[in-house]
Every structure is written in structure tokens, then in C-alpha cells.
Amino acid sequence: QGSTLLLLHQSGQTSTEYLAIAPLLADSFRVVAIDLPNHGQSDSSDHELTVDEYADAVIDVLDNMGISQAHMLGQHGGASVVINLGIRYPERVGKVILSGAGVGENVSEEELQKKLNTPLTRDLPIDLDGEFLNKTWSVYRNMSASTTPPEVTFQPFLNGLVQRQRHYDLHYAVYRYAPNLDEFNKETLLLEAEEDIYAGDVTALQRRITGSILRKIPNCGSWQFFEQPELHAEIIQE
């Protein structure tokens, strides 16, 4: 019911990132979560997409559903897509929630190349002993909060294993994306999970987005919408 709230998942995940929180928001919003291209049940592209192209795909979905404007929540890479939409399609974007989105500005070419050359878990070679599973699990546990039960970590871990079958995902598009935040003028809530090792400098992002509000979320890591859906729903509705 109510105005539309569009949920965009992080790189290498799917709309299932929001399965737990969506029902908690459905009394207040028309909740829509989609799989971005190259993720989940959406099509694979024949080339590495840019953030512009991911954002254009979102607009196609909104057009197809007859949604003229939506509030938007993006997690990690999904937040970059929301920022892009707010800059390029401001009339389609209402209020926004950017979660774990504190990517540094003015990234040097050296830093960019380091990111682009660092293998993702999907790049670990599959071996007969299954050591790639142990290595991937270690990464996903490190991205979880210290109190997160293993069965919660298992959900994004399983998504990540399925994602290995795709040639592209959102990661490298986000690494290459450098928006001019002076052009981003949206009422913004910033979320920072206190144990999210990939949240970046969210405080610096708050300084760049005039009037933005920052809420820090305890007992959460990079998988915060799997980990604490009830708390996030309360904060979003507030």
C-alpha cells in the first residue's frame, strides 16, 4: 500500500536480500525489489555494463510497471545505482536510503587499478577438494557481524555461489563510477552498519549530501538486511 519503495540489492546478490524486510514495510509502502541485470533471475548482458546502463534498466522496470516515481533504497553497489538515478532521472526518484555507500571520492588511478585487479570470490578457481568453498565462506563470515548466526550468513553465501555462473556483475561498474554529488539533491537517509567492513567513509558522504541523516546500525555487517530486518524496518518507517 502507499507510495512505492524500490529496493536495489548490492553487487553479487539478488532481490532476496530484502525477503525478510519487505513484509515488514508492506503496510506502509508498495514494496518492489528487483534483480538487476546480470543478477538473480534477470538476463545476462553480452558486455560489462556501466552504472548508467544498470540505472536505465531500473527505469525500464518502473516504466513497465507504470510507476512514475519511487522512493529508493540501495545497499552498497545498489546505492551507487540509486545515486545515478537521482542525478540522471531526478523526477523519478523520491526520498532515498543509501546503505553502506561511503565510497571515497577522488580515487586515484592506482587505487582504481588495485580494485579492478583484486580477484572477487567468484574468481576463485573451483577445485576438487572444495577449498574454494572454505575461502569463500571465510570472506562471507568476515563480512558478517560478530554475532551473526551461520545460517544467516549462508543466505548471501549461497547467492554468491550461484552468481559464479554469471560472467558480469555490478562490482566493476561501481568501482569505475565517480558521480558528482553536487548534482544529487534528494532527501537522504544514510545507513551504516557498525561492522560493515565495506561501508567506506559514510560520514564524509553525509557531509557531501546536504541535509542527509546518518543512522548507525549495531550488530550488523555487510549483510545487514539479512541480519537485522526488524530494526531496519523501524528506522526506514521512522
GROMACS .gro file of C-alpha atoms in nm:
model
  238
    1GLN     CA    1   0.000   0.000   0.000
    2GLY     CA    2   0.102   0.363  -0.033
    3SER     CA    3   0.389   0.511  -0.230
    4THR     CA    4   0.637   0.278  -0.397
    5LEU     CA    5   0.963   0.186  -0.222
    6LEU     CA    6   1.211   0.031  -0.466
    7LEU     CA    7   1.483  -0.190  -0.315
    8LEU     CA    8   1.813  -0.241  -0.504
    9HIS     CA    9   2.049  -0.514  -0.387
   10GLN     CA   10   2.427  -0.498  -0.360
   11SER     CA   11   2.679  -0.631  -0.610
   12GLY     CA   12   2.678  -1.007  -0.645
   13GLN     CA   13   2.349  -1.051  -0.457
   14THR     CA   14   1.982  -1.057  -0.558
   15SER     CA   15   1.645  -0.921  -0.452
   16THR     CA   16   1.636  -1.199  -0.190
   17GLU     CA   17   1.849  -0.960   0.017
   18TYR     CA   18   1.517  -0.796   0.107
   19LEU     CA   19   1.293  -1.100   0.158
   20ALA     CA   20   1.291  -1.056   0.536
   21ILE     CA   21   1.234  -0.680   0.544
   22ALA     CA   22   0.982  -0.644   0.259
   23PRO     CA   23   0.681  -0.783   0.452
   24LEU     CA   24   0.764  -0.554   0.745
   25LEU     CA   25   0.737  -0.249   0.516
   26ALA     CA   26   0.437  -0.360   0.311
   27ASP     CA   27   0.177  -0.193   0.534
   28SER     CA   28   0.339   0.145   0.468
   29PHE     CA   29   0.471   0.112   0.111
   30ARG     CA   30   0.419  -0.068  -0.214
   31VAL     CA   31   0.745  -0.261  -0.188
   32VAL     CA   32   0.923  -0.358  -0.510
   33ALA     CA   33   1.256  -0.546  -0.514
   34ILE     CA   34   1.418  -0.639  -0.844
   35ASP     CA   35   1.716  -0.839  -0.967
   36LEU     CA   36   1.946  -0.605  -1.156
   37PRO     CA   37   2.083  -0.726  -1.492
   38ASN     CA   38   2.347  -0.999  -1.451
   39HIS     CA   39   2.200  -1.094  -1.112
   40GLY     CA   40   1.939  -1.342  -0.990
   41GLN     CA   41   1.663  -1.412  -1.240
   42SER     CA   42   1.742  -1.116  -1.468
   43ASP     CA   43   1.912  -1.153  -1.805
   44SER     CA   44   2.286  -1.163  -1.859
   45SER     CA   45   2.443  -0.891  -2.070
   46ASP     CA   46   2.685  -0.951  -2.357
   47HIS     CA   47   2.927  -0.689  -2.221
   48GLU     CA   48   3.024  -0.529  -1.890
   49LEU     CA   49   2.755  -0.274  -1.811
   50THR     CA   50   2.814   0.073  -1.671
   51VAL     CA   51   2.621   0.217  -1.376
   52ASP     CA   52   2.431   0.427  -1.632
   53GLU     CA   53   2.313   0.108  -1.802
   54TYR     CA   54   2.211  -0.055  -1.474
   55ALA     CA   55   2.015   0.260  -1.387
   56ASP     CA   56   1.849   0.266  -1.730
   57ALA     CA   57   1.734  -0.093  -1.670
   58VAL     CA   58   1.567   0.021  -1.347
   59ILE     CA   59   1.383   0.293  -1.537
   60ASP     CA   60   1.265   0.028  -1.785
   61VAL     CA   61   1.121  -0.172  -1.493
   62LEU     CA   62   0.945   0.133  -1.348
   63ASP     CA   63   0.802   0.219  -1.691
   64ASN     CA   64   0.683  -0.138  -1.741
   65MET     CA   65   0.509  -0.134  -1.402
   66GLY     CA   66   0.358   0.209  -1.461
   67ILE     CA   67   0.544   0.367  -1.167
   68SER     CA   68   0.617   0.735  -1.230
   69GLN     CA   69   0.816   0.791  -0.909
   70ALA     CA   70   0.952   0.576  -0.627
   71HIS     CA   71   1.138   0.616  -0.304
   72MET     CA   72   1.456   0.409  -0.336
   73LEU     CA   73   1.682   0.207  -0.108
   74GLY     CA   74   2.019   0.082  -0.230
   75GLN     CA   75   2.272  -0.133  -0.049
   76HIS     CA   76   2.644  -0.096  -0.138
   77GLY     CA   77   2.656  -0.115  -0.520
   78GLY     CA   78   2.280  -0.073  -0.531
   79ALA     CA   79   2.328   0.264  -0.358
   80SER     CA   80   2.550   0.376  -0.647
   81VAL     CA   81   2.266   0.294  -0.887
   82VAL     CA   82   2.026   0.498  -0.671
   83ILE     CA   83   2.267   0.794  -0.675
   84ASN     CA   84   2.290   0.765  -1.053
   85LEU     CA   85   1.911   0.761  -1.083
   86GLY     CA   86   1.880   1.064  -0.854
   87ILE     CA   87   2.121   1.260  -1.073
   88ARG     CA   88   2.004   1.148  -1.419
   89TYR     CA   89   1.633   1.091  -1.351
   90PRO     CA   90   1.552   1.321  -1.056
   91GLU     CA   91   1.182   1.332  -1.142
   92ARG     CA   92   1.157   0.953  -1.099
   93VAL     CA   93   1.319   0.945  -0.755
   94GLY     CA   94   1.152   1.046  -0.427
   95LYS     CA   95   1.334   1.009  -0.097
   96VAL     CA   96   1.637   0.781  -0.086
   97ILE     CA   97   1.812   0.549   0.157
   98LEU     CA   98   2.179   0.483   0.086
   99SER     CA   99   2.325   0.196   0.286
  100GLY     CA  100   2.697   0.125   0.317
  101ALA     CA  101   2.760   0.379   0.044
  102GLY     CA  102   3.063   0.569   0.175
  103VAL     CA  103   3.292   0.506  -0.123
  104GLY     CA  104   3.579   0.753  -0.124
  105GLU     CA  105   3.587   1.037  -0.373
  106ASN     CA  106   3.877   1.130  -0.600
  107VAL     CA  107   4.004   0.773  -0.620
  108SER     CA  108   4.346   0.768  -0.785
  109GLU     CA  109   4.412   0.564  -1.096
  110GLU     CA  110   4.644   0.345  -0.888
  111GLU     CA  111   4.371   0.274  -0.632
  112LEU     CA  112   4.120   0.202  -0.908
  113GLN     CA  113   4.351  -0.044  -1.079
  114LYS     CA  114   4.415  -0.218  -0.747
  115LYS     CA  115   4.041  -0.267  -0.704
  116LEU     CA  116   3.996  -0.385  -1.060
  117ASN     CA  117   4.283  -0.633  -1.025
  118THR     CA  118   4.177  -0.778  -0.689
  119PRO     CA  119   4.000  -1.111  -0.751
  120LEU     CA  120   3.643  -1.144  -0.630
  121THR     CA  121   3.528  -1.463  -0.456
  122ARG     CA  122   3.362  -1.565  -0.783
  123ASP     CA  123   3.711  -1.567  -0.939
  124LEU     CA  124   3.848  -1.834  -0.703
  125PRO     CA  125   3.916  -2.146  -0.910
  126ILE     CA  126   3.686  -2.439  -0.842
  127ASP     CA  127   3.893  -2.729  -0.706
  128LEU     CA  128   3.815  -3.095  -0.635
  129ASP     CA  129   3.882  -3.058  -0.263
  130GLY     CA  130   3.635  -2.771  -0.235
  131GLU     CA  131   3.892  -2.533  -0.087
  132PHE     CA  132   3.727  -2.251  -0.283
  133LEU     CA  133   3.419  -2.305  -0.065
  134ASN     CA  134   3.623  -2.266   0.254
  135LYS     CA  135   3.785  -1.949   0.123
  136THR     CA  136   3.453  -1.803   0.010
  137TRP     CA  137   3.286  -1.890   0.341
  138SER     CA  138   3.571  -1.719   0.528
  139VAL     CA  139   3.516  -1.400   0.325
  140TYR     CA  140   3.141  -1.403   0.382
  141ARG     CA  141   3.180  -1.464   0.755
  142ASN     CA  142   3.426  -1.175   0.772
  143MET     CA  143   3.160  -0.957   0.608
  144SER     CA  144   2.908  -1.063   0.874
  145ALA     CA  145   2.871  -0.912   1.218
  146SER     CA  146   3.044  -1.098   1.500
  147THR     CA  147   2.705  -1.205   1.642
  148THR     CA  148   2.551  -1.316   1.311
  149PRO     CA  149   2.445  -1.684   1.317
  150PRO     CA  150   2.598  -1.900   1.042
  151GLU     CA  151   2.258  -1.981   0.896
  152VAL     CA  152   2.209  -1.609   0.824
  153THR     CA  153   2.549  -1.579   0.654
  154PHE     CA  154   2.457  -1.886   0.450
  155GLN     CA  155   2.188  -1.693   0.258
  156PRO     CA  156   2.419  -1.438   0.087
  157PHE     CA  157   2.689  -1.709   0.066
  158LEU     CA  158   2.456  -1.927  -0.140
  159ASN     CA  159   2.362  -1.629  -0.360
  160GLY     CA  160   2.731  -1.567  -0.419
  161LEU     CA  161   2.793  -1.927  -0.525
  162VAL     CA  162   2.510  -1.913  -0.778
  163GLN     CA  163   2.645  -1.578  -0.902
  164ARG     CA  164   2.971  -1.754  -1.000
  165GLN     CA  165   2.787  -1.876  -1.310
  166ARG     CA  166   2.749  -1.519  -1.440
  167HIS     CA  167   3.025  -1.352  -1.639
  168TYR     CA  168   2.949  -1.000  -1.514
  169ASP     CA  169   2.803  -0.835  -1.208
  170LEU     CA  170   2.781  -0.485  -1.060
  171HIS     CA  171   3.120  -0.471  -0.885
  172TYR     CA  172   3.343  -0.331  -1.158
  173ALA     CA  173   3.082  -0.083  -1.279
  174VAL     CA  174   3.066   0.063  -0.927
  175TYR     CA  175   3.446   0.077  -0.897
  176ARG     CA  176   3.459   0.288  -1.213
  177TYR     CA  177   3.169   0.514  -1.115
  178ALA     CA  178   3.255   0.864  -0.989
  179PRO     CA  179   2.934   1.069  -0.951
  180ASN     CA  180   2.930   1.443  -0.897
  181LEU     CA  181   2.741   1.455  -0.568
  182ASP     CA  182   2.683   1.828  -0.611
  183GLU     CA  183   2.420   1.720  -0.865
  184PHE     CA  184   2.248   1.487  -0.619
  185ASN     CA  185   1.970   1.674  -0.441
  186LYS     CA  186   1.750   1.424  -0.265
  187GLU     CA  187   1.620   1.393   0.090
  188THR     CA  188   1.854   1.120   0.207
  189LEU     CA  189   1.886   0.872   0.492
  190LEU     CA  190   2.232   0.716   0.523
  191LEU     CA  191   2.267   0.379   0.695
  192GLU     CA  192   2.597   0.246   0.824
  193ALA     CA  193   2.618  -0.100   0.976
  194GLU     CA  194   2.875  -0.074   1.254
  195GLU     CA  195   3.059  -0.394   1.149
  196ASP     CA  196   3.034  -0.343   0.773
  197ILE     CA  197   3.395  -0.361   0.652
  198TYR     CA  198   3.292  -0.228   0.309
  199ALA     CA  199   3.076   0.067   0.419
  200GLY     CA  200   3.352   0.317   0.344
  201ASP     CA  201   3.354   0.670   0.482
  202VAL     CA  202   2.983   0.729   0.534
  203THR     CA  203   3.047   1.038   0.746
  204ALA     CA  204   3.223   1.202   0.451
  205LEU     CA  205   2.927   1.111   0.230
  206GLN     CA  206   2.695   1.279   0.482
  207ARG     CA  207   2.896   1.599   0.452
  208ARG     CA  208   2.856   1.590   0.073
  209ILE     CA  209   2.478   1.537   0.073
  210THR     CA  210   2.320   1.847   0.224
  211GLY     CA  211   2.068   1.774   0.497
  212SER     CA  212   2.125   1.399   0.495
  213ILE     CA  213   2.064   1.197   0.811
  214LEU     CA  214   2.305   0.924   0.927
  215ARG     CA  215   2.195   0.627   1.136
  216LYS     CA  216   2.445   0.368   1.258
  217ILE     CA  217   2.312   0.016   1.295
  218PRO     CA  218   2.457  -0.209   1.569
  219ASN     CA  219   2.520  -0.583   1.539
  220CYS     CA  220   2.526  -0.576   1.158
  221GLY     CA  221   2.786  -0.629   0.891
  222SER     CA  222   2.767  -0.620   0.511
  223TRP     CA  223   2.457  -0.842   0.517
  224GLN     CA  224   2.257  -0.608   0.740
  225PHE     CA  225   1.917  -0.664   0.578
  226PHE     CA  226   1.956  -1.038   0.635
  227GLU     CA  227   2.086  -0.975   0.987
  228GLN     CA  228   1.852  -0.715   1.140
  229PRO     CA  229   1.540  -0.673   0.921
  230GLU     CA  230   1.310  -0.562   1.206
  231LEU     CA  231   1.542  -0.285   1.320
  232HIS     CA  232   1.590  -0.160   0.965
  233ALA     CA  233   1.216  -0.157   0.902
  234GLU     CA  234   1.161   0.056   1.211
  235ILE     CA  235   1.428   0.306   1.107
  236ILE     CA  236   1.305   0.328   0.746
  237GLN     CA  237   0.944   0.387   0.853
  238GLU     CA  238   1.055   0.649   1.106
   0.00000   0.00000   0.00000
